[in-house]
Amino acid sequence: MKNFIIEKNEAGQRFDKYLAKLLKEAPKSFLYKMLRKKNITLNGKKAAGNEILKCGDEVKLFLSEETFEKFSKSEAVSLARFPLDILYEDDNVLLINKPAGMLSQPCESGQPSLVEYVTGYLLDQGSIAKNSLSTFHPGVCNRLDRNTSGIVAAGKSLIGLQELSKMFHDRTIHKDYLCLAAGEIKKRNFIKGYLHKDTKCNKVIVYEKKMQDSQPIETYYTPLGSSGSETLLLVRLVTGRTHQIRAHLASIGHPVVGDTKYGDKDVNRYFRERFCLEHQLLHGYRLTFPEVSGPLACLSGTVHTAPVPALFHKIIKKQQLEESYYENLERNMGLCKNGDHRHRYCSDCE
């Protein structure tokens, strides 16, 4: 007989979902058969499987050791370590300033990602136990490209993951980015298009009109300062598609500086030779949370920013953008004139 007590990181999910994680190799028919025969019980009683687990619930498996070993599959736990730049932390959520060059999520290469680093951090901190990783894994809820720096939200608990994921899915969290774009941009703008992803080469194409298998994209941008040859932009995503900012700006003739996939080779060469720049100057600067109650009430209505990386700041200063950068960034922290909290760039404010 195996006995399990539901911890806070596992609470909030359906009982059958929990069992499917605990007994990864077992077919669903086996799990429901064991539930019907009371070989698997919840709090000492027969269960249907659709119950929502609560912290402290007791799960008993009246299975032989051989059966349990056959259907449970212990996964190797990555204990990758990296000194994370934590911007905010509570019982359910972590906000992290990801550096450029770090993967947000695991990939086939096996290189450690932010997910593994968060797992290692939480294990060291004691927020999660190693034996609970079979039924709950911390995860990130907004993905930044490998060579994009900035703020990433991660769930420390299942309820944290669920609530954050819903906010990002419903687009109630506002995401603002800073980037240095090639060319001079004098006015803020709202641009639309259609994005098609080529999975073979991991590249996207932006069209003005809807094409087969394309998805609509919407992007706001506001110039914060310009040197004449490049412009610092504050960008707000309405939709959040793959490479959206990089491809959308490139499609209007203002690619992100340092972007080797969609950028200008001559511009990139200049910044590489002068500043040793090896990645795009795109930074996830700010997350604005909606008014919420419940488990994430501590984040209700809050605004969190990620400091600009040192090299990005150096380039802003050297390219004589610093004064206008601070002045205009502070101005654009507020709401637009009509008080619309959904965005800060509307026609009424022009």
mmCIF file of C-alpha atoms in Angstrom:
data_model
loop_
_atom_site.group_PDB
_atom_site.id
_atom_site.type_symbol
_atom_site.label_atom_id
_atom_site.label_comp_id
_atom_site.label_asym_id
_atom_site.label_seq_id
_atom_site.Cartn_x
_atom_site.Cartn_y
_atom_site.Cartn_z
ATOM 1 C CA MET A 1 0.000 0.000 0.000
ATOM 2 C CA LYS A 2 1.218 3.497 -0.911
ATOM 3 C CA ASN A 3 0.110 6.597 0.978
ATOM 4 C CA PHE A 4 0.345 10.190 -0.328
ATOM 5 C CA ILE A 5 -0.618 13.508 1.251
ATOM 6 C CA ILE A 6 -1.542 16.295 -1.164
ATOM 7 C CA GLU A 7 0.727 19.313 -0.758
ATOM 8 C CA LYS A 8 -0.074 22.930 -1.686
ATOM 9 C CA ASN A 9 1.779 22.602 -4.991
ATOM 10 C CA GLU A 10 -0.500 19.707 -6.008
ATOM 11 C CA ALA A 11 -3.811 21.113 -4.765
ATOM 12 C CA GLY A 12 -6.364 22.494 -7.195
ATOM 13 C CA GLN A 13 -6.229 19.740 -9.833
ATOM 14 C CA ARG A 14 -8.634 16.920 -10.589
ATOM 15 C CA PHE A 15 -7.949 13.636 -8.824
ATOM 16 C CA ASP A 16 -7.689 11.672 -12.087
ATOM 17 C CA LYS A 17 -5.153 14.196 -13.475
ATOM 18 C CA TYR A 18 -3.064 13.724 -10.349
ATOM 19 C CA LEU A 19 -3.214 9.937 -10.697
ATOM 20 C CA ALA A 20 -2.199 10.142 -14.359
ATOM 21 C CA LYS A 21 0.967 11.976 -13.298
ATOM 22 C CA LEU A 22 1.645 9.630 -10.389
ATOM 23 C CA LEU A 23 1.142 6.502 -12.519
ATOM 24 C CA LYS A 24 2.399 7.781 -15.855
ATOM 25 C CA GLU A 25 2.485 4.402 -17.602
ATOM 26 C CA ALA A 26 -0.959 3.250 -16.518
ATOM 27 C CA PRO A 27 -3.834 3.417 -19.062
ATOM 28 C CA LYS A 28 -6.840 5.487 -18.028
ATOM 29 C CA SER A 29 -8.997 2.359 -18.025
ATOM 30 C CA PHE A 30 -6.771 0.860 -15.311
ATOM 31 C CA LEU A 31 -7.003 3.998 -13.145
ATOM 32 C CA TYR A 32 -10.801 4.136 -13.308
ATOM 33 C CA LYS A 33 -11.035 0.394 -12.649
ATOM 34 C CA MET A 34 -8.919 0.820 -9.503
ATOM 35 C CA LEU A 35 -11.137 3.722 -8.425
ATOM 36 C CA ARG A 36 -14.307 1.648 -8.909
ATOM 37 C CA LYS A 37 -12.849 -1.254 -6.907
ATOM 38 C CA LYS A 38 -11.622 1.118 -4.153
ATOM 39 C CA ASN A 39 -8.030 0.004 -4.772
ATOM 40 C CA ILE A 40 -7.387 3.749 -4.999
ATOM 41 C CA THR A 41 -9.139 5.924 -2.416
ATOM 42 C CA LEU A 42 -9.346 9.600 -1.520
ATOM 43 C CA ASN A 43 -9.556 10.412 2.179
ATOM 44 C CA GLY A 44 -10.463 6.806 2.884
ATOM 45 C CA LYS A 45 -13.481 6.835 0.559
ATOM 46 C CA LYS A 46 -14.385 5.681 -2.920
ATOM 47 C CA ALA A 47 -13.717 8.403 -5.510
ATOM 48 C CA ALA A 48 -14.913 9.042 -9.054
ATOM 49 C CA GLY A 49 -11.787 10.852 -10.223
ATOM 50 C CA ASN A 50 -13.349 14.247 -10.910
ATOM 51 C CA GLU A 51 -12.819 15.526 -7.353
ATOM 52 C CA ILE A 52 -10.697 18.687 -6.976
ATOM 53 C CA LEU A 53 -7.810 17.968 -4.630
ATOM 54 C CA LYS A 54 -7.221 20.111 -1.556
ATOM 55 C CA CYS A 55 -4.089 20.556 0.491
ATOM 56 C CA GLY A 56 -3.937 17.781 3.116
ATOM 57 C CA ASP A 57 -6.069 15.263 1.206
ATOM 58 C CA GLU A 58 -4.935 11.654 1.677
ATOM 59 C CA VAL A 59 -4.513 9.324 -1.296
ATOM 60 C CA LYS A 60 -4.081 5.585 -0.780
ATOM 61 C CA LEU A 61 -3.056 3.107 -3.452
ATOM 62 C CA PHE A 62 -3.768 -0.530 -2.541
ATOM 63 C CA LEU A 63 -1.445 -1.872 -5.224
ATOM 64 C CA SER A 64 1.391 -4.360 -5.090
ATOM 65 C CA GLU A 65 4.935 -3.007 -5.166
ATOM 66 C CA GLU A 66 5.438 -4.618 -8.574
ATOM 67 C CA THR A 67 2.322 -2.958 -10.014
ATOM 68 C CA PHE A 68 3.251 0.443 -8.633
ATOM 69 C CA GLU A 69 6.805 0.197 -10.000
ATOM 70 C CA LYS A 70 5.467 -0.942 -13.373
ATOM 71 C CA PHE A 71 3.153 2.030 -13.824
ATOM 72 C CA SER A 72 5.107 4.772 -12.044
ATOM 73 C CA LYS A 73 7.996 6.226 -13.946
ATOM 74 C CA SER A 74 10.499 8.214 -11.956
ATOM 75 C CA GLU A 75 11.982 11.026 -14.001
ATOM 76 C CA ALA A 76 15.513 12.303 -13.665
ATOM 77 C CA VAL A 77 15.288 15.635 -11.870
ATOM 78 C CA SER A 78 17.465 18.389 -13.290
ATOM 79 C CA LEU A 79 19.316 20.232 -10.565
ATOM 80 C CA ALA A 80 20.676 23.002 -12.786
ATOM 81 C CA ARG A 81 21.871 26.033 -10.874
ATOM 82 C CA PHE A 82 22.088 29.673 -11.903
ATOM 83 C CA PRO A 83 21.946 32.841 -9.753
ATOM 84 C CA LEU A 84 18.462 34.019 -10.704
ATOM 85 C CA ASP A 85 17.565 37.718 -10.628
ATOM 86 C CA ILE A 86 14.312 37.514 -8.643
ATOM 87 C CA LEU A 87 12.105 40.579 -9.064
ATOM 88 C CA TYR A 88 9.147 39.327 -7.001
ATOM 89 C CA GLU A 89 8.224 36.193 -5.068
ATOM 90 C CA ASP A 90 5.293 34.929 -3.022
ATOM 91 C CA ASP A 91 3.866 31.478 -2.237
ATOM 92 C CA ASN A 92 2.542 30.977 -5.774
ATOM 93 C CA VAL A 93 4.517 33.142 -8.183
ATOM 94 C CA LEU A 94 8.054 34.085 -9.176
ATOM 95 C CA LEU A 95 8.929 37.028 -11.428
ATOM 96 C CA ILE A 96 12.437 36.687 -12.849
ATOM 97 C CA ASN A 97 14.663 38.937 -14.960
ATOM 98 C CA LYS A 98 15.931 36.471 -17.584
ATOM 99 C CA PRO A 99 19.280 37.311 -19.210
ATOM 100 C CA ALA A 100 19.774 37.159 -22.965
ATOM 101 C CA GLY A 101 21.215 33.794 -23.999
ATOM 102 C CA MET A 102 19.103 31.701 -21.612
ATOM 103 C CA LEU A 103 16.339 29.437 -22.874
ATOM 104 C CA SER A 104 12.916 30.020 -21.333
ATOM 105 C CA GLN A 105 11.782 26.396 -21.683
ATOM 106 C CA PRO A 106 13.475 23.007 -22.201
ATOM 107 C CA CYS A 107 14.379 22.019 -25.749
ATOM 108 C CA GLU A 108 15.724 18.952 -27.521
ATOM 109 C CA SER A 109 19.337 20.070 -27.142
ATOM 110 C CA GLY A 110 19.193 19.266 -23.433
ATOM 111 C CA GLN A 111 20.697 22.640 -22.523
ATOM 112 C CA PRO A 112 19.412 23.863 -19.143
ATOM 113 C CA SER A 113 16.591 26.390 -19.373
ATOM 114 C CA LEU A 114 14.938 28.808 -16.985
ATOM 115 C CA VAL A 115 12.500 26.029 -16.010
ATOM 116 C CA GLU A 116 15.378 23.845 -14.728
ATOM 117 C CA TYR A 117 16.955 26.802 -12.939
ATOM 118 C CA VAL A 118 13.643 27.654 -11.255
ATOM 119 C CA THR A 119 13.240 24.011 -10.199
ATOM 120 C CA GLY A 120 16.738 23.981 -8.698
ATOM 121 C CA TYR A 121 16.084 27.282 -6.918
ATOM 122 C CA LEU A 122 12.817 26.058 -5.390
ATOM 123 C CA LEU A 123 14.363 22.745 -4.297
ATOM 124 C CA ASP A 124 17.222 24.582 -2.578
ATOM 125 C CA GLN A 125 14.760 26.995 -0.996
ATOM 126 C CA GLY A 126 12.552 24.153 0.254
ATOM 127 C CA SER A 127 9.455 25.447 -1.562
ATOM 128 C CA ILE A 128 9.070 22.068 -3.270
ATOM 129 C CA ALA A 129 10.202 18.566 -2.337
ATOM 130 C CA LYS A 130 12.061 16.357 -4.791
ATOM 131 C CA ASN A 131 9.573 13.514 -4.399
ATOM 132 C CA SER A 132 6.674 15.812 -5.360
ATOM 133 C CA LEU A 133 8.108 16.504 -8.820
ATOM 134 C CA SER A 134 6.380 13.401 -10.175
ATOM 135 C CA THR A 135 3.010 15.157 -9.786
ATOM 136 C CA PHE A 136 3.957 18.845 -10.072
ATOM 137 C CA HIS A 137 6.596 20.729 -12.050
ATOM 138 C CA PRO A 138 7.187 24.480 -11.742
ATOM 139 C CA GLY A 139 6.854 26.226 -15.075
ATOM 140 C CA VAL A 140 7.093 29.574 -16.846
ATOM 141 C CA CYS A 141 3.942 31.187 -18.222
ATOM 142 C CA ASN A 142 5.313 33.676 -20.743
ATOM 143 C CA ARG A 143 8.088 32.685 -23.087
ATOM 144 C CA LEU A 144 10.872 35.027 -24.182
ATOM 145 C CA ASP A 145 13.133 34.139 -27.094
ATOM 146 C CA ARG A 146 16.539 32.830 -26.096
ATOM 147 C CA ASN A 147 18.322 36.072 -27.024
ATOM 148 C CA THR A 148 15.659 38.344 -25.535
ATOM 149 C CA SER A 149 16.138 39.471 -21.949
ATOM 150 C CA GLY A 150 13.498 40.534 -19.462
ATOM 151 C CA ILE A 151 10.705 39.674 -17.106
ATOM 152 C CA VAL A 152 9.307 36.125 -17.011
ATOM 153 C CA ALA A 153 6.476 34.927 -14.765
ATOM 154 C CA ALA A 154 6.763 31.442 -13.259
ATOM 155 C CA GLY A 155 4.333 29.393 -11.187
ATOM 156 C CA LYS A 156 5.682 27.969 -7.925
ATOM 157 C CA SER A 157 2.442 26.096 -7.225
ATOM 158 C CA LEU A 158 -0.205 24.494 -9.397
ATOM 159 C CA ILE A 159 -2.708 27.231 -8.586
ATOM 160 C CA GLY A 160 -0.069 29.829 -9.422
ATOM 161 C CA LEU A 161 0.542 28.212 -12.808
ATOM 162 C CA GLN A 162 -3.168 27.928 -13.519
ATOM 163 C CA GLU A 163 -4.012 31.527 -12.589
ATOM 164 C CA LEU A 164 -1.031 33.042 -14.412
ATOM 165 C CA SER A 165 -1.663 30.959 -17.521
ATOM 166 C CA LYS A 166 -5.281 32.116 -17.593
ATOM 167 C CA MET A 167 -4.247 35.776 -17.342
ATOM 168 C CA PHE A 168 -1.794 35.447 -20.216
ATOM 169 C CA HIS A 169 -4.308 33.469 -22.286
ATOM 170 C CA ASP A 170 -7.048 36.065 -21.670
ATOM 171 C CA ARG A 171 -4.557 38.907 -22.324
ATOM 172 C CA THR A 172 -5.411 40.648 -19.070
ATOM 173 C CA ILE A 173 -1.708 40.966 -18.239
ATOM 174 C CA HIS A 174 -0.139 43.788 -20.254
ATOM 175 C CA LYS A 175 3.358 43.113 -21.631
ATOM 176 C CA ASP A 176 5.663 46.019 -22.490
ATOM 177 C CA TYR A 177 9.079 45.738 -24.123
ATOM 178 C CA LEU A 178 12.001 48.037 -24.810
ATOM 179 C CA CYS A 179 13.912 47.662 -28.039
ATOM 180 C CA LEU A 180 16.343 49.577 -30.200
ATOM 181 C CA ALA A 181 15.063 49.677 -33.780
ATOM 182 C CA ALA A 182 17.021 50.642 -36.877
ATOM 183 C CA GLY A 183 16.085 53.965 -38.468
ATOM 184 C CA GLU A 184 14.281 57.027 -37.151
ATOM 185 C CA ILE A 185 10.710 56.680 -35.881
ATOM 186 C CA LYS A 186 9.033 59.953 -34.920
ATOM 187 C CA LYS A 187 5.469 58.976 -34.015
ATOM 188 C CA ARG A 188 3.851 56.235 -32.009
ATOM 189 C CA ASN A 189 1.695 53.844 -33.954
ATOM 190 C CA PHE A 190 -0.575 50.821 -33.845
ATOM 191 C CA ILE A 191 0.162 48.261 -36.554
ATOM 192 C CA LYS A 192 -1.663 45.102 -37.622
ATOM 193 C CA GLY A 193 -0.727 42.194 -39.825
ATOM 194 C CA TYR A 194 -0.813 38.436 -40.283
ATOM 195 C CA LEU A 195 1.996 36.168 -39.200
ATOM 196 C CA HIS A 196 2.846 32.835 -40.780
ATOM 197 C CA LYS A 197 5.338 30.519 -39.055
ATOM 198 C CA ASP A 198 7.709 28.255 -40.949
ATOM 199 C CA THR A 199 8.468 25.562 -38.382
ATOM 200 C CA LYS A 200 11.211 23.993 -40.509
ATOM 201 C CA CYS A 201 13.491 27.022 -40.250
ATOM 202 C CA ASN A 202 11.917 28.526 -37.103
ATOM 203 C CA LYS A 203 11.182 31.784 -38.861
ATOM 204 C CA VAL A 204 8.026 33.819 -39.442
ATOM 205 C CA ILE A 205 6.758 35.996 -42.280
ATOM 206 C CA VAL A 206 4.442 38.980 -41.773
ATOM 207 C CA TYR A 207 1.777 39.769 -44.373
ATOM 208 C CA GLU A 208 -0.574 42.738 -44.660
ATOM 209 C CA LYS A 209 -3.474 40.480 -45.662
ATOM 210 C CA LYS A 210 -4.635 37.166 -44.257
ATOM 211 C CA MET A 211 -2.874 34.193 -45.803
ATOM 212 C CA GLN A 212 -3.398 30.450 -45.361
ATOM 213 C CA ASP A 213 -2.317 29.282 -41.877
ATOM 214 C CA SER A 214 -1.533 32.849 -40.803
ATOM 215 C CA GLN A 215 -2.544 34.406 -37.482
ATOM 216 C CA PRO A 216 -3.508 38.044 -36.813
ATOM 217 C CA ILE A 217 -1.003 40.194 -34.921
ATOM 218 C CA GLU A 218 -1.369 43.615 -33.278
ATOM 219 C CA THR A 219 1.477 45.751 -31.971
ATOM 220 C CA TYR A 220 1.683 49.219 -30.378
ATOM 221 C CA TYR A 221 4.929 51.155 -30.256
ATOM 222 C CA THR A 222 6.014 54.537 -28.897
ATOM 223 C CA PRO A 223 9.386 56.191 -29.658
ATOM 224 C CA LEU A 224 11.250 57.193 -26.507
ATOM 225 C CA GLY A 225 14.224 58.782 -28.224
ATOM 226 C CA SER A 226 16.151 58.721 -31.486
ATOM 227 C CA SER A 227 19.728 59.314 -32.555
ATOM 228 C CA GLY A 228 18.602 59.727 -36.144
ATOM 229 C CA SER A 229 19.948 56.346 -37.199
ATOM 230 C CA GLU A 230 18.126 54.244 -34.584
ATOM 231 C CA THR A 231 15.144 54.692 -32.250
ATOM 232 C CA LEU A 232 14.449 53.416 -28.768
ATOM 233 C CA LEU A 233 10.896 52.053 -28.640
ATOM 234 C CA LEU A 234 8.446 51.099 -25.915
ATOM 235 C CA VAL A 235 6.395 48.265 -27.455
ATOM 236 C CA ARG A 236 3.159 46.766 -26.187
ATOM 237 C CA LEU A 237 1.952 43.428 -27.511
ATOM 238 C CA VAL A 238 -1.768 42.913 -27.944
ATOM 239 C CA THR A 239 -1.261 39.463 -29.437
ATOM 240 C CA GLY A 240 1.774 37.421 -28.445
ATOM 241 C CA ARG A 241 2.965 35.387 -31.425
ATOM 242 C CA THR A 242 6.356 33.834 -32.144
ATOM 243 C CA HIS A 243 8.971 36.522 -32.938
ATOM 244 C CA GLN A 244 6.146 39.065 -33.241
ATOM 245 C CA ILE A 245 8.016 42.238 -32.273
ATOM 246 C CA ARG A 246 11.117 41.355 -34.277
ATOM 247 C CA ALA A 247 9.265 40.319 -37.429
ATOM 248 C CA HIS A 248 6.588 43.034 -37.243
ATOM 249 C CA LEU A 249 9.094 45.874 -36.897
ATOM 250 C CA ALA A 250 11.286 44.385 -39.640
ATOM 251 C CA SER A 251 8.242 44.248 -41.937
ATOM 252 C CA ILE A 252 7.835 48.056 -41.702
ATOM 253 C CA GLY A 253 11.534 48.695 -42.287
ATOM 254 C CA HIS A 254 12.687 49.110 -38.689
ATOM 255 C CA PRO A 255 14.281 45.804 -37.590
ATOM 256 C CA VAL A 256 15.542 45.356 -34.046
ATOM 257 C CA VAL A 257 19.245 46.143 -33.675
ATOM 258 C CA GLY A 258 21.312 42.973 -33.261
ATOM 259 C CA ASP A 259 18.637 40.659 -34.646
ATOM 260 C CA THR A 260 20.477 38.169 -36.875
ATOM 261 C CA LYS A 261 17.266 36.543 -38.153
ATOM 262 C CA TYR A 262 15.202 39.561 -39.248
ATOM 263 C CA GLY A 263 17.696 42.397 -38.874
ATOM 264 C CA ASP A 264 19.917 44.573 -41.063
ATOM 265 C CA LYS A 265 23.400 43.094 -41.570
ATOM 266 C CA ASP A 266 25.168 46.457 -41.827
ATOM 267 C CA VAL A 267 23.473 47.826 -38.702
ATOM 268 C CA ASN A 268 24.280 44.649 -36.799
ATOM 269 C CA ARG A 269 27.898 44.753 -37.936
ATOM 270 C CA TYR A 270 28.292 48.319 -36.623
ATOM 271 C CA PHE A 271 26.952 47.451 -33.168
ATOM 272 C CA ARG A 272 28.905 44.189 -33.043
ATOM 273 C CA GLU A 273 32.179 45.951 -33.849
ATOM 274 C CA ARG A 274 31.579 48.946 -31.583
ATOM 275 C CA PHE A 275 29.869 47.267 -28.607
ATOM 276 C CA CYS A 276 30.581 43.519 -29.100
ATOM 277 C CA LEU A 277 26.800 43.045 -29.346
ATOM 278 C CA GLU A 278 25.898 39.394 -30.039
ATOM 279 C CA HIS A 279 22.111 39.442 -29.548
ATOM 280 C CA GLN A 280 19.067 41.566 -30.343
ATOM 281 C CA LEU A 281 18.399 44.612 -28.177
ATOM 282 C CA LEU A 282 14.931 43.510 -27.087
ATOM 283 C CA HIS A 283 14.013 43.494 -23.399
ATOM 284 C CA GLY A 284 10.791 42.392 -21.661
ATOM 285 C CA TYR A 285 10.551 45.512 -19.526
ATOM 286 C CA ARG A 286 7.219 45.515 -17.713
ATOM 287 C CA LEU A 287 4.234 43.371 -16.674
ATOM 288 C CA THR A 288 1.036 45.096 -15.536
ATOM 289 C CA PHE A 289 -1.386 42.837 -13.674
ATOM 290 C CA PRO A 290 -5.182 43.262 -13.688
ATOM 291 C CA GLU A 291 -7.340 43.748 -10.624
ATOM 292 C CA VAL A 292 -7.876 40.229 -9.270
ATOM 293 C CA SER A 293 -8.956 38.465 -6.092
ATOM 294 C CA GLY A 294 -8.202 34.967 -4.868
ATOM 295 C CA PRO A 295 -4.809 33.214 -4.762
ATOM 296 C CA LEU A 296 -2.979 35.949 -6.719
ATOM 297 C CA ALA A 297 -4.592 38.908 -4.942
ATOM 298 C CA CYS A 298 -1.116 40.089 -3.873
ATOM 299 C CA LEU A 299 -0.419 40.895 -7.533
ATOM 300 C CA SER A 300 -3.722 42.701 -8.106
ATOM 301 C CA GLY A 301 -3.166 45.944 -10.008
ATOM 302 C CA THR A 302 0.591 45.857 -9.555
ATOM 303 C CA VAL A 303 3.270 46.841 -12.075
ATOM 304 C CA HIS A 304 6.627 45.044 -12.165
ATOM 305 C CA THR A 305 9.643 46.130 -14.181
ATOM 306 C CA ALA A 306 12.918 44.428 -15.079
ATOM 307 C CA PRO A 307 16.039 46.642 -15.077
ATOM 308 C CA VAL A 308 17.609 47.140 -18.490
ATOM 309 C CA PRO A 309 20.765 44.986 -18.947
ATOM 310 C CA ALA A 310 24.103 46.753 -18.581
ATOM 311 C CA LEU A 311 25.082 46.482 -22.261
ATOM 312 C CA PHE A 312 21.683 47.746 -23.419
ATOM 313 C CA HIS A 313 21.983 50.719 -21.044
ATOM 314 C CA LYS A 314 25.530 51.422 -22.214
ATOM 315 C CA ILE A 315 24.368 51.545 -25.828
ATOM 316 C CA ILE A 316 21.479 53.861 -24.924
ATOM 317 C CA LYS A 317 23.971 56.200 -23.257
ATOM 318 C CA LYS A 318 26.640 56.054 -25.976
ATOM 319 C CA GLN A 319 24.105 56.617 -28.745
ATOM 320 C CA GLN A 320 22.956 59.794 -26.922
ATOM 321 C CA LEU A 321 19.490 58.451 -26.145
ATOM 322 C CA GLU A 322 19.699 58.523 -22.359
ATOM 323 C CA GLU A 323 18.087 61.887 -21.567
ATOM 324 C CA SER A 324 15.025 61.443 -23.784
ATOM 325 C CA TYR A 325 14.834 57.778 -22.779
ATOM 326 C CA TYR A 326 14.235 58.479 -19.086
ATOM 327 C CA GLU A 327 11.938 61.433 -19.709
ATOM 328 C CA ASN A 328 9.677 59.647 -22.202
ATOM 329 C CA LEU A 329 9.688 56.312 -20.382
ATOM 330 C CA GLU A 330 8.418 58.018 -17.228
ATOM 331 C CA ARG A 331 5.742 59.819 -19.247
ATOM 332 C CA ASN A 332 4.524 56.569 -20.789
ATOM 333 C CA MET A 333 4.237 54.813 -17.430
ATOM 334 C CA GLY A 334 0.856 56.525 -16.997
ATOM 335 C CA LEU A 335 -2.489 55.890 -18.636
ATOM 336 C CA CYS A 336 -3.483 57.460 -21.914
ATOM 337 C CA LYS A 337 -5.566 60.627 -21.631
ATOM 338 C CA ASN A 338 -8.930 58.910 -21.928
ATOM 339 C CA GLY A 339 -8.085 56.701 -18.933
ATOM 340 C CA ASP A 340 -8.233 53.429 -20.845
ATOM 341 C CA HIS A 341 -6.207 50.898 -18.808
ATOM 342 C CA ARG A 342 -6.056 48.445 -21.725
ATOM 343 C CA HIS A 343 -3.343 50.403 -23.499
ATOM 344 C CA ARG A 344 -1.522 53.707 -23.537
ATOM 345 C CA TYR A 345 -1.501 54.516 -27.216
ATOM 346 C CA CYS A 346 -4.841 55.571 -28.674
ATOM 347 C CA SER A 347 -5.966 57.988 -31.370
ATOM 348 C CA ASP A 348 -7.540 60.298 -28.780
ATOM 349 C CA CYS A 349 -4.088 60.890 -27.273
ATOM 350 C CA GLU A 350 -2.371 61.967 -30.468
#
